[in-house]
C-alpha positions as a printed Julia matrix, in Angstrom:
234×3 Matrix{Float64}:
 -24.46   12.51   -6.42
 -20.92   11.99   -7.11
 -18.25   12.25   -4.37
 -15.4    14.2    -4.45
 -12.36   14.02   -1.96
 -10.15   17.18   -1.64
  -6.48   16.0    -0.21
  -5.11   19.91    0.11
  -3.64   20.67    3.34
  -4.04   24.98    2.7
  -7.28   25.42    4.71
  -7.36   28.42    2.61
  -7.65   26.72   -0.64
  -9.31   23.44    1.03
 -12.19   26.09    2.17
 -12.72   27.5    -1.35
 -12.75   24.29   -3.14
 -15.14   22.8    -0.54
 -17.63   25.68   -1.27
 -17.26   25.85   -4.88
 -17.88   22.2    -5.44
 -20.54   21.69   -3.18
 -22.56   24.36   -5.03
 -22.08   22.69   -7.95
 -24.06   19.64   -6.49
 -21.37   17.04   -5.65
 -21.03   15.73   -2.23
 -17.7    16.58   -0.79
 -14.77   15.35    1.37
 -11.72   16.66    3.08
  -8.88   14.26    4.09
  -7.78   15.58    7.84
  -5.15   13.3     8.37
  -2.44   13.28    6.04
  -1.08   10.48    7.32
  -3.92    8.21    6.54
  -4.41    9.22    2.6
  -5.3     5.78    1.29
  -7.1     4.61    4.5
  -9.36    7.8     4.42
  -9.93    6.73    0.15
 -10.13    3.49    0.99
 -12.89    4.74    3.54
 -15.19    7.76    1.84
 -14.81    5.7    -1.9
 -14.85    8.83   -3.72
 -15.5     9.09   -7.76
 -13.14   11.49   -8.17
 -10.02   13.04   -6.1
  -8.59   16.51   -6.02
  -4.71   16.15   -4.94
  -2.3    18.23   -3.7
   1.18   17.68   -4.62
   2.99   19.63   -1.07
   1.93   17.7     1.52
   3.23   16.27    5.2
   4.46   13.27    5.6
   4.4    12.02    1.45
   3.99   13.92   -1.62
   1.04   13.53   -3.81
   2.79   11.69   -6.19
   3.48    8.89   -4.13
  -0.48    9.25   -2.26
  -1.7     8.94   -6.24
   0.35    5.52   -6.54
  -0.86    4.26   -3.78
  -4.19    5.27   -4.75
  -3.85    3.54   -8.95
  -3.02    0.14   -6.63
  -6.8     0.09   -6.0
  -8.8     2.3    -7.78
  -8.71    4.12  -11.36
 -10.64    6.72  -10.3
 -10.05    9.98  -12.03
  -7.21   12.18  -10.0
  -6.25   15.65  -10.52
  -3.57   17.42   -9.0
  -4.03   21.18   -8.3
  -0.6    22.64   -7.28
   1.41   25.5    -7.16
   4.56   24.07   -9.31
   4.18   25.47  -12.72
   6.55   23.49  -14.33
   6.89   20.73  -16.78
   8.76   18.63  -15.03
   6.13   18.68  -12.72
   3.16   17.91  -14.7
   5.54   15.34  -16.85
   5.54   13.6   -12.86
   1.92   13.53  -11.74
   0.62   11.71  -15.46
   3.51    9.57  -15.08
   2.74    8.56  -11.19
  -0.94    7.76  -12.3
  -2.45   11.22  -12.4
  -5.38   12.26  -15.07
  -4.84   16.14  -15.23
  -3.17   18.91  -13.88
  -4.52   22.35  -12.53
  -1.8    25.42  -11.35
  -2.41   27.68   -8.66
  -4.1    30.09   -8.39
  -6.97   28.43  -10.16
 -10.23   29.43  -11.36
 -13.13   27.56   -9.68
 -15.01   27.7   -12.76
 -11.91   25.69  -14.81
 -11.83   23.07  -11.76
 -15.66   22.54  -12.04
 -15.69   22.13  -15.59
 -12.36   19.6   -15.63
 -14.14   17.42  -12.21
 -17.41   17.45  -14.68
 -15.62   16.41  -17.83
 -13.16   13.52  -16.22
 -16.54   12.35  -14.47
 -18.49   11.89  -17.81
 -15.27   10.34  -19.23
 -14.74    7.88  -16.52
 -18.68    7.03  -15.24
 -20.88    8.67  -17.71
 -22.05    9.11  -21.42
 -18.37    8.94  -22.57
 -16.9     6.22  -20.26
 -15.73    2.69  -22.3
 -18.47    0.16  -21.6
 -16.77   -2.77  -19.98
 -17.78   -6.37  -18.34
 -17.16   -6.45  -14.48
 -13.96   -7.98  -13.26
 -14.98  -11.39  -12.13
 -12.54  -14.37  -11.21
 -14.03  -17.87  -10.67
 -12.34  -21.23   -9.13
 -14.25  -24.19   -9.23
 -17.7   -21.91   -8.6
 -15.98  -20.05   -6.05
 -17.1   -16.48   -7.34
 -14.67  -12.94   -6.19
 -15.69   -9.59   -7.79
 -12.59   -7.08   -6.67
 -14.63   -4.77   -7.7
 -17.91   -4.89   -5.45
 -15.74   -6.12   -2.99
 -18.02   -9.52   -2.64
 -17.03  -13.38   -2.53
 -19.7   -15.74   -3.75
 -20.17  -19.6    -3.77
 -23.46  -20.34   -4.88
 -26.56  -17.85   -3.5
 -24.29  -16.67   -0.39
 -21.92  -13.81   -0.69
 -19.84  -11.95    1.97
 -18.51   -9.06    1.95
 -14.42   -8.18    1.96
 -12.38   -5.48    2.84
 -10.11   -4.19    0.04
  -7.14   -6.07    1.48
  -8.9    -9.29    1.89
 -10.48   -8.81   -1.68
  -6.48   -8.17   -2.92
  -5.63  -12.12   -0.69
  -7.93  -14.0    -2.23
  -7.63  -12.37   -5.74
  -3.54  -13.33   -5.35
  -4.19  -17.02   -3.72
  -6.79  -17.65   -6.84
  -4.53  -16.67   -9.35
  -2.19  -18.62   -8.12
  -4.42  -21.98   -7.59
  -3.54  -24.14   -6.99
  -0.07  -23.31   -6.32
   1.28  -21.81   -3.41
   1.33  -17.71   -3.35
   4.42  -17.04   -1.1
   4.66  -14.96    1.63
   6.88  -11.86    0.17
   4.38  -11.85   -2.27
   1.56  -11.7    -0.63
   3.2    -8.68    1.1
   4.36   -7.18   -2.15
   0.97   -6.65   -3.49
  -0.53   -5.08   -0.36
   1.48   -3.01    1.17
   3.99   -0.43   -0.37
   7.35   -1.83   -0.02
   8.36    1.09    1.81
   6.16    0.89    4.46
   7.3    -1.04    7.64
   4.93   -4.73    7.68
   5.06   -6.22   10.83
   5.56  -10.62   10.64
   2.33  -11.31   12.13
   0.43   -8.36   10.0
  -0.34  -10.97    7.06
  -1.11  -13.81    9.59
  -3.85  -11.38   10.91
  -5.17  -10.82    7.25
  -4.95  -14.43    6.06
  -7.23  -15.37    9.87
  -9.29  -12.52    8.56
 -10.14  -14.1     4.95
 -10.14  -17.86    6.7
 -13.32  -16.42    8.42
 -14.89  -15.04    5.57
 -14.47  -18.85    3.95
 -15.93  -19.9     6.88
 -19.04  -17.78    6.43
 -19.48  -19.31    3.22
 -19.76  -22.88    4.82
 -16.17  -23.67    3.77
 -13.3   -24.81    6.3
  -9.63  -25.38    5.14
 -10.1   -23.35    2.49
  -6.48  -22.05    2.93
  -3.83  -23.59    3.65
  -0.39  -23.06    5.01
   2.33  -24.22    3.64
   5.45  -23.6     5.89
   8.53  -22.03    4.96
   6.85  -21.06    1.8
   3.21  -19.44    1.86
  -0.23  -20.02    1.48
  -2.38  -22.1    -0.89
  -6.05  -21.86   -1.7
  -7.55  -25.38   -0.98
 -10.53  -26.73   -2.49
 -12.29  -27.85    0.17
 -15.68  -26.98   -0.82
 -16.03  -29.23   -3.67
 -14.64  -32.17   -1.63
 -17.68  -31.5     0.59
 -19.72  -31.93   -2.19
 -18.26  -34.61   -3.78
């Protein structure tokens, strides 16, 4: 059963896509907070997302940006600005299609069914998984799982984002600003010690693959992924 998430803040409309999609079989759900757009996606992993483009806090253009940093997911906006300008901004900020208001359920059912075929079934592009490898040291971004050998861990989607930057920089050092550039918007406020916490976070998930030191600080500069597990067994 395919998941949708509806990010509408009309309880009106919110209400009548809810019902009309659930009949239709998919499994549905509502962002509450509109503060938390990305957390909640990052969260409920939908297959498909139904955005609004008038909302609190940030628009849906910028919520659909945030949203192409992690996922390709189909997204359609549904909104009540008819013009071209408009649709010209939500393909351009990462969006898939475009529905007006007032809608016909029928016409939002048929477009969620067609860009889920396109994207997961009989017409999606077949494609190898995204897999990076460093000296056997196995990450798949996309199952969110680090491997060395028969053990795998699992990662949070920031973690997952650290160790993809620090491998594709072995074995030079990824720096700190941009380390912070590819996981948080650069609007958003980062506290100093926010990346310290994230880089103590992936240090344990090393750790529960048997490997200590496996990154390294390099002051003034950044952080370095060091091959420590090989040395072990070397």
């Amino acid at each position: 059963m395919s998941r949708i998430m509806i990010v509408e803040d009309d309880p009106k409309i919110a209400d009548l896509l809810h019902s009309a999609i659930e009949k239709y079989g998919y499994e549905v759900v509502r962002v509450r907070d509109f503060r938390l757009v990305l957390q909640e996606f990052e969260e409920m992993r939908p297959e498909l997302v139904l955005l609004d483009v008038n909302l609190p806090s940030y628009d849906g253009y910028y919520w659909c940006r945030q949203i192409r940093k992690i996922s390709t997911c189909p997204v359609l906006f549904i909104s009540a600005r008819d013009g071209e300008m408009d649709q010209i901004m939500a393909l351009e900020n990462g969006g898939d299609d475009y529905i007006t208001k007032p809608f016909h359920s029928g016409i939002v059912l048929a477009k969620i069914h067609s860009h889920l075929r396109r994207a997961y079934g009989e017409y999606a592009a077949k494609r190898e998984e995204l897999v990076l490898e460093k000296e056997g040291l196995m990450l798949y971004p996309e199952r969110l799982e680090l491997q060395y050998g028969q053990a795998v861990v699992p990662l949070t989607r920031k973690e997952s984002d650290l160790i993809e930057s620090l491998m594709e920089r072995y074995p030079r050092v990824a720096s700190r600003e941009a380390l912070l550039e590819k996981l948080w918007d650069p609007q958003a406020f980062v506290d100093e010690n926010t990346l310290n916490v994230n880089i103590a976070r992936v240090r344990k998930k090393f750790q529960e693959l048997g490997m200590e030191d496996a990154v390294l600080t390099v002051r003034g500069s950044g952080y370095r992924l060091n091959n420590s597990w090989s040395e072990v067994e070397s």
